[in-house]
Amino acid sequence: GQNIDQPTEMTATEGAIVQINCTYQTSGFNGLFWYQQHAGEAPTFLSYNVLDGLEEKGRFSSFLSRSKGYSYLLLKELQMKDSASYLCAVLILTGGGNKLTFGTGTQLKVEL
Amino acid sequence: EAQVTQNPRYLITVTGKKLTVTCSQNMNHEYMSWYRQDPGLGLRQIYYSMNVEVTDKGDVPEGYKVSRKEKRNFPLILESPSPNQTSLYFCASSTGPPGTRNTEAFFGQGTRLTVV
């Protein structure tokens, strides 16, 4: 089966840097997505990693280590609007094609 | 504007009364899917569709049906809703199955369903 773990909650200060970790145990790994979801709203795409290394996109960066089954999302210069849930989703190659499995999400609270 | 539209946004219904949640996308996407989101369980896939007339079960298909008669629409049907189907439902679409750099999923705004 698949297992995706991420912390349930995190708190950080406005202007700071925060790292949200995601570990996974799965067979047929074929990539990892990060989504942001504000309360009561739809998830929105942040990043996709399939190769080891760091992908940077503005204030947000995502890192993947396939050998360690580990990813993190790095948020810099935190703003109050970054308070949201961050979902790690693992792409798994199955007989029927690619399947996306989500973690339970990390609720980030940004404080003054 | 590119978007995925779900209706209704909120619905309270009674056990056993058939209902349909509609999903429509205007991006000519081939791949569409339905998820439910429950506290502590994350997003779980119910059904997905690779293209018109091609659908398959996700992780939690029991109690649900879908159809894909045309590319833009992917309705979710609950033939006989039960209280354990009370949840927040999301429809999503992408250019293809998740797995390539340009196939990020676009989500609808969600449908909060309560079955009493």
PDB file of C-alpha atoms in Angstrom, chain A:
ATOM      1  CA  GLY A   1       0.000   0.000   0.000  1.00  0.00           C
ATOM      2  CA  GLN A   2       0.934   3.648   0.085  1.00  0.00           C
ATOM      3  CA  ASN A   3       1.769   5.775   3.083  1.00  0.00           C
ATOM      4  CA  ILE A   4       2.182   9.534   2.975  1.00  0.00           C
ATOM      5  CA  ASP A   5       3.092  11.456   6.118  1.00  0.00           C
ATOM      6  CA  GLN A   6       3.160  15.174   6.749  1.00  0.00           C
ATOM      7  CA  PRO A   7       2.816  17.155   9.983  1.00  0.00           C
ATOM      8  CA  THR A   8      -0.723  18.057  10.922  1.00  0.00           C
ATOM      9  CA  GLU A   9      -0.049  21.637  11.950  1.00  0.00           C
ATOM     10  CA  MET A  10       2.722  24.223  11.868  1.00  0.00           C
ATOM     11  CA  THR A  11       2.991  27.809  13.044  1.00  0.00           C
ATOM     12  CA  ALA A  12       5.423  30.419  11.735  1.00  0.00           C
ATOM     13  CA  THR A  13       5.985  34.152  11.891  1.00  0.00           C
ATOM     14  CA  GLU A  14       5.322  36.652   9.128  1.00  0.00           C
ATOM     15  CA  GLY A  15       8.506  37.317   7.147  1.00  0.00           C
ATOM     16  CA  ALA A  16      10.148  34.069   8.240  1.00  0.00           C
ATOM     17  CA  ILE A  17      10.936  30.870   6.334  1.00  0.00           C
ATOM     18  CA  VAL A  18       9.071  27.617   6.929  1.00  0.00           C
ATOM     19  CA  GLN A  19       9.737  24.101   5.654  1.00  0.00           C
ATOM     20  CA  ILE A  20       6.892  21.590   5.390  1.00  0.00           C
ATOM     21  CA  ASN A  21       8.064  18.003   5.108  1.00  0.00           C
ATOM     22  CA  CYS A  22       6.431  15.053   3.399  1.00  0.00           C
ATOM     23  CA  THR A  23       7.629  11.469   3.563  1.00  0.00           C
ATOM     24  CA  TYR A  24       6.193   8.643   1.549  1.00  0.00           C
ATOM     25  CA  GLN A  25       6.467   4.891   1.208  1.00  0.00           C
ATOM     26  CA  THR A  26       5.117   3.546  -2.017  1.00  0.00           C
ATOM     27  CA  SER A  27       5.888   1.401  -5.004  1.00  0.00           C
ATOM     28  CA  GLY A  28       5.659   2.747  -8.514  1.00  0.00           C
ATOM     29  CA  PHE A  29       6.571   6.314  -7.507  1.00  0.00           C
ATOM     30  CA  ASN A  30       6.261   8.624 -10.483  1.00  0.00           C
ATOM     31  CA  GLY A  31       6.375  12.144  -9.056  1.00  0.00           C
ATOM     32  CA  LEU A  32       5.131  14.386  -6.268  1.00  0.00           C
ATOM     33  CA  PHE A  33       2.834  17.417  -6.236  1.00  0.00           C
ATOM     34  CA  TRP A  34       2.299  20.165  -3.688  1.00  0.00           C
ATOM     35  CA  TYR A  35      -1.052  21.958  -3.507  1.00  0.00           C
ATOM     36  CA  GLN A  36      -2.229  24.893  -1.387  1.00  0.00           C
ATOM     37  CA  GLN A  37      -5.757  24.931  -0.021  1.00  0.00           C
ATOM     38  CA  HIS A  38      -7.319  27.855   1.825  1.00  0.00           C
ATOM     39  CA  ALA A  39     -10.178  27.039   4.158  1.00  0.00           C
ATOM     40  CA  GLY A  40     -13.358  26.302   2.252  1.00  0.00           C
ATOM     41  CA  GLU A  41     -11.678  26.677  -1.122  1.00  0.00           C
ATOM     42  CA  ALA A  42     -10.353  24.426  -3.858  1.00  0.00           C
ATOM     43  CA  PRO A  43      -6.756  23.198  -3.847  1.00  0.00           C
ATOM     44  CA  THR A  44      -4.440  25.106  -6.176  1.00  0.00           C
ATOM     45  CA  PHE A  45      -1.285  23.757  -7.785  1.00  0.00           C
ATOM     46  CA  LEU A  46       2.074  24.852  -6.364  1.00  0.00           C
ATOM     47  CA  SER A  47       4.743  22.499  -7.692  1.00  0.00           C
ATOM     48  CA  TYR A  48       5.613  19.167  -9.260  1.00  0.00           C
ATOM     49  CA  ASN A  49       8.853  17.217  -8.772  1.00  0.00           C
ATOM     50  CA  VAL A  50       9.795  13.982 -10.477  1.00  0.00           C
ATOM     51  CA  LEU A  51      13.605  14.208 -10.410  1.00  0.00           C
ATOM     52  CA  ASP A  52      15.785  14.684  -7.339  1.00  0.00           C
ATOM     53  CA  GLY A  53      16.590  18.256  -6.492  1.00  0.00           C
ATOM     54  CA  LEU A  54      15.132  21.646  -5.846  1.00  0.00           C
ATOM     55  CA  GLU A  55      12.527  23.428  -7.968  1.00  0.00           C
ATOM     56  CA  GLU A  56      12.184  27.140  -7.245  1.00  0.00           C
ATOM     57  CA  LYS A  57       9.200  29.276  -8.109  1.00  0.00           C
ATOM     58  CA  GLY A  58       9.209  32.712  -6.539  1.00  0.00           C
ATOM     59  CA  ARG A  59       8.791  32.516  -2.758  1.00  0.00           C
ATOM     60  CA  PHE A  60       8.015  28.802  -2.965  1.00  0.00           C
ATOM     61  CA  SER A  61      10.503  25.977  -3.541  1.00  0.00           C
ATOM     62  CA  SER A  62      10.026  22.231  -3.518  1.00  0.00           C
ATOM     63  CA  PHE A  63      12.659  19.552  -3.002  1.00  0.00           C
ATOM     64  CA  LEU A  64      12.581  15.844  -3.732  1.00  0.00           C
ATOM     65  CA  SER A  65      14.815  12.930  -2.766  1.00  0.00           C
ATOM     66  CA  ARG A  66      13.512   9.758  -4.362  1.00  0.00           C
ATOM     67  CA  SER A  67      15.999   7.509  -2.592  1.00  0.00           C
ATOM     68  CA  LYS A  68      14.865   8.793   0.796  1.00  0.00           C
ATOM     69  CA  GLY A  69      11.157   8.995  -0.020  1.00  0.00           C
ATOM     70  CA  TYR A  70      11.201  12.603   1.101  1.00  0.00           C
ATOM     71  CA  SER A  71      10.048  15.980  -0.120  1.00  0.00           C
ATOM     72  CA  TYR A  72       9.702  19.398   1.393  1.00  0.00           C
ATOM     73  CA  LEU A  73       7.988  22.635   0.498  1.00  0.00           C
ATOM     74  CA  LEU A  74       9.898  25.768   1.455  1.00  0.00           C
ATOM     75  CA  LEU A  75       8.046  29.036   1.856  1.00  0.00           C
ATOM     76  CA  LYS A  76      10.124  32.205   2.163  1.00  0.00           C
ATOM     77  CA  GLU A  77       9.168  35.714   3.278  1.00  0.00           C
ATOM     78  CA  LEU A  78       5.981  34.396   4.791  1.00  0.00           C
ATOM     79  CA  GLN A  79       2.845  36.486   4.428  1.00  0.00           C
ATOM     80  CA  MET A  80      -0.402  36.271   6.349  1.00  0.00           C
ATOM     81  CA  LYS A  81      -2.137  35.056   3.189  1.00  0.00           C
ATOM     82  CA  ASP A  82       0.097  31.962   3.238  1.00  0.00           C
ATOM     83  CA  SER A  83      -1.987  30.646   6.126  1.00  0.00           C
ATOM     84  CA  ALA A  84      -3.538  27.580   4.511  1.00  0.00           C
ATOM     85  CA  SER A  85      -3.369  23.820   4.297  1.00  0.00           C
ATOM     86  CA  TYR A  86      -0.534  22.390   2.187  1.00  0.00           C
ATOM     87  CA  LEU A  87      -1.188  19.054   0.548  1.00  0.00           C
ATOM     88  CA  CYS A  88       1.497  16.634  -0.528  1.00  0.00           C
ATOM     89  CA  ALA A  89       0.332  14.250  -3.283  1.00  0.00           C
ATOM     90  CA  VAL A  90       2.268  11.296  -4.633  1.00  0.00           C
ATOM     91  CA  LEU A  91       1.894  10.043  -8.180  1.00  0.00           C
ATOM     92  CA  ILE A  92       1.906   6.265  -8.444  1.00  0.00           C
ATOM     93  CA  LEU A  93       2.213   4.279 -11.624  1.00  0.00           C
ATOM     94  CA  THR A  94      -0.364   1.495 -11.688  1.00  0.00           C
ATOM     95  CA  GLY A  95      -1.612  -0.944 -14.274  1.00  0.00           C
ATOM     96  CA  GLY A  96      -4.351   1.520 -15.114  1.00  0.00           C
ATOM     97  CA  GLY A  97      -2.046   4.518 -15.470  1.00  0.00           C
ATOM     98  CA  ASN A  98      -0.930   7.221 -13.070  1.00  0.00           C
ATOM     99  CA  LYS A  99      -2.819   7.600  -9.821  1.00  0.00           C
ATOM    100  CA  LEU A 100      -2.593  10.581  -7.483  1.00  0.00           C
ATOM    101  CA  THR A 101      -2.732   9.904  -3.728  1.00  0.00           C
ATOM    102  CA  PHE A 102      -2.950  12.809  -1.300  1.00  0.00           C
ATOM    103  CA  GLY A 103      -1.562  13.155   2.196  1.00  0.00           C
ATOM    104  CA  THR A 104      -3.844  14.565   4.896  1.00  0.00           C
ATOM    105  CA  GLY A 105      -2.322  18.038   4.620  1.00  0.00           C
ATOM    106  CA  THR A 106      -0.372  20.394   6.874  1.00  0.00           C
ATOM    107  CA  GLN A 107      -2.274  23.338   8.315  1.00  0.00           C
ATOM    108  CA  LEU A 108       0.087  26.325   8.368  1.00  0.00           C
ATOM    109  CA  LYS A 109      -0.714  29.313  10.540  1.00  0.00           C
ATOM    110  CA  VAL A 110       1.255  32.510   9.937  1.00  0.00           C
ATOM    111  CA  GLU A 111       1.320  34.893  12.880  1.00  0.00           C
ATOM    112  CA  LEU A 112       2.453  38.484  13.294  1.00  0.00           C
TER     113      LEU A 112
END
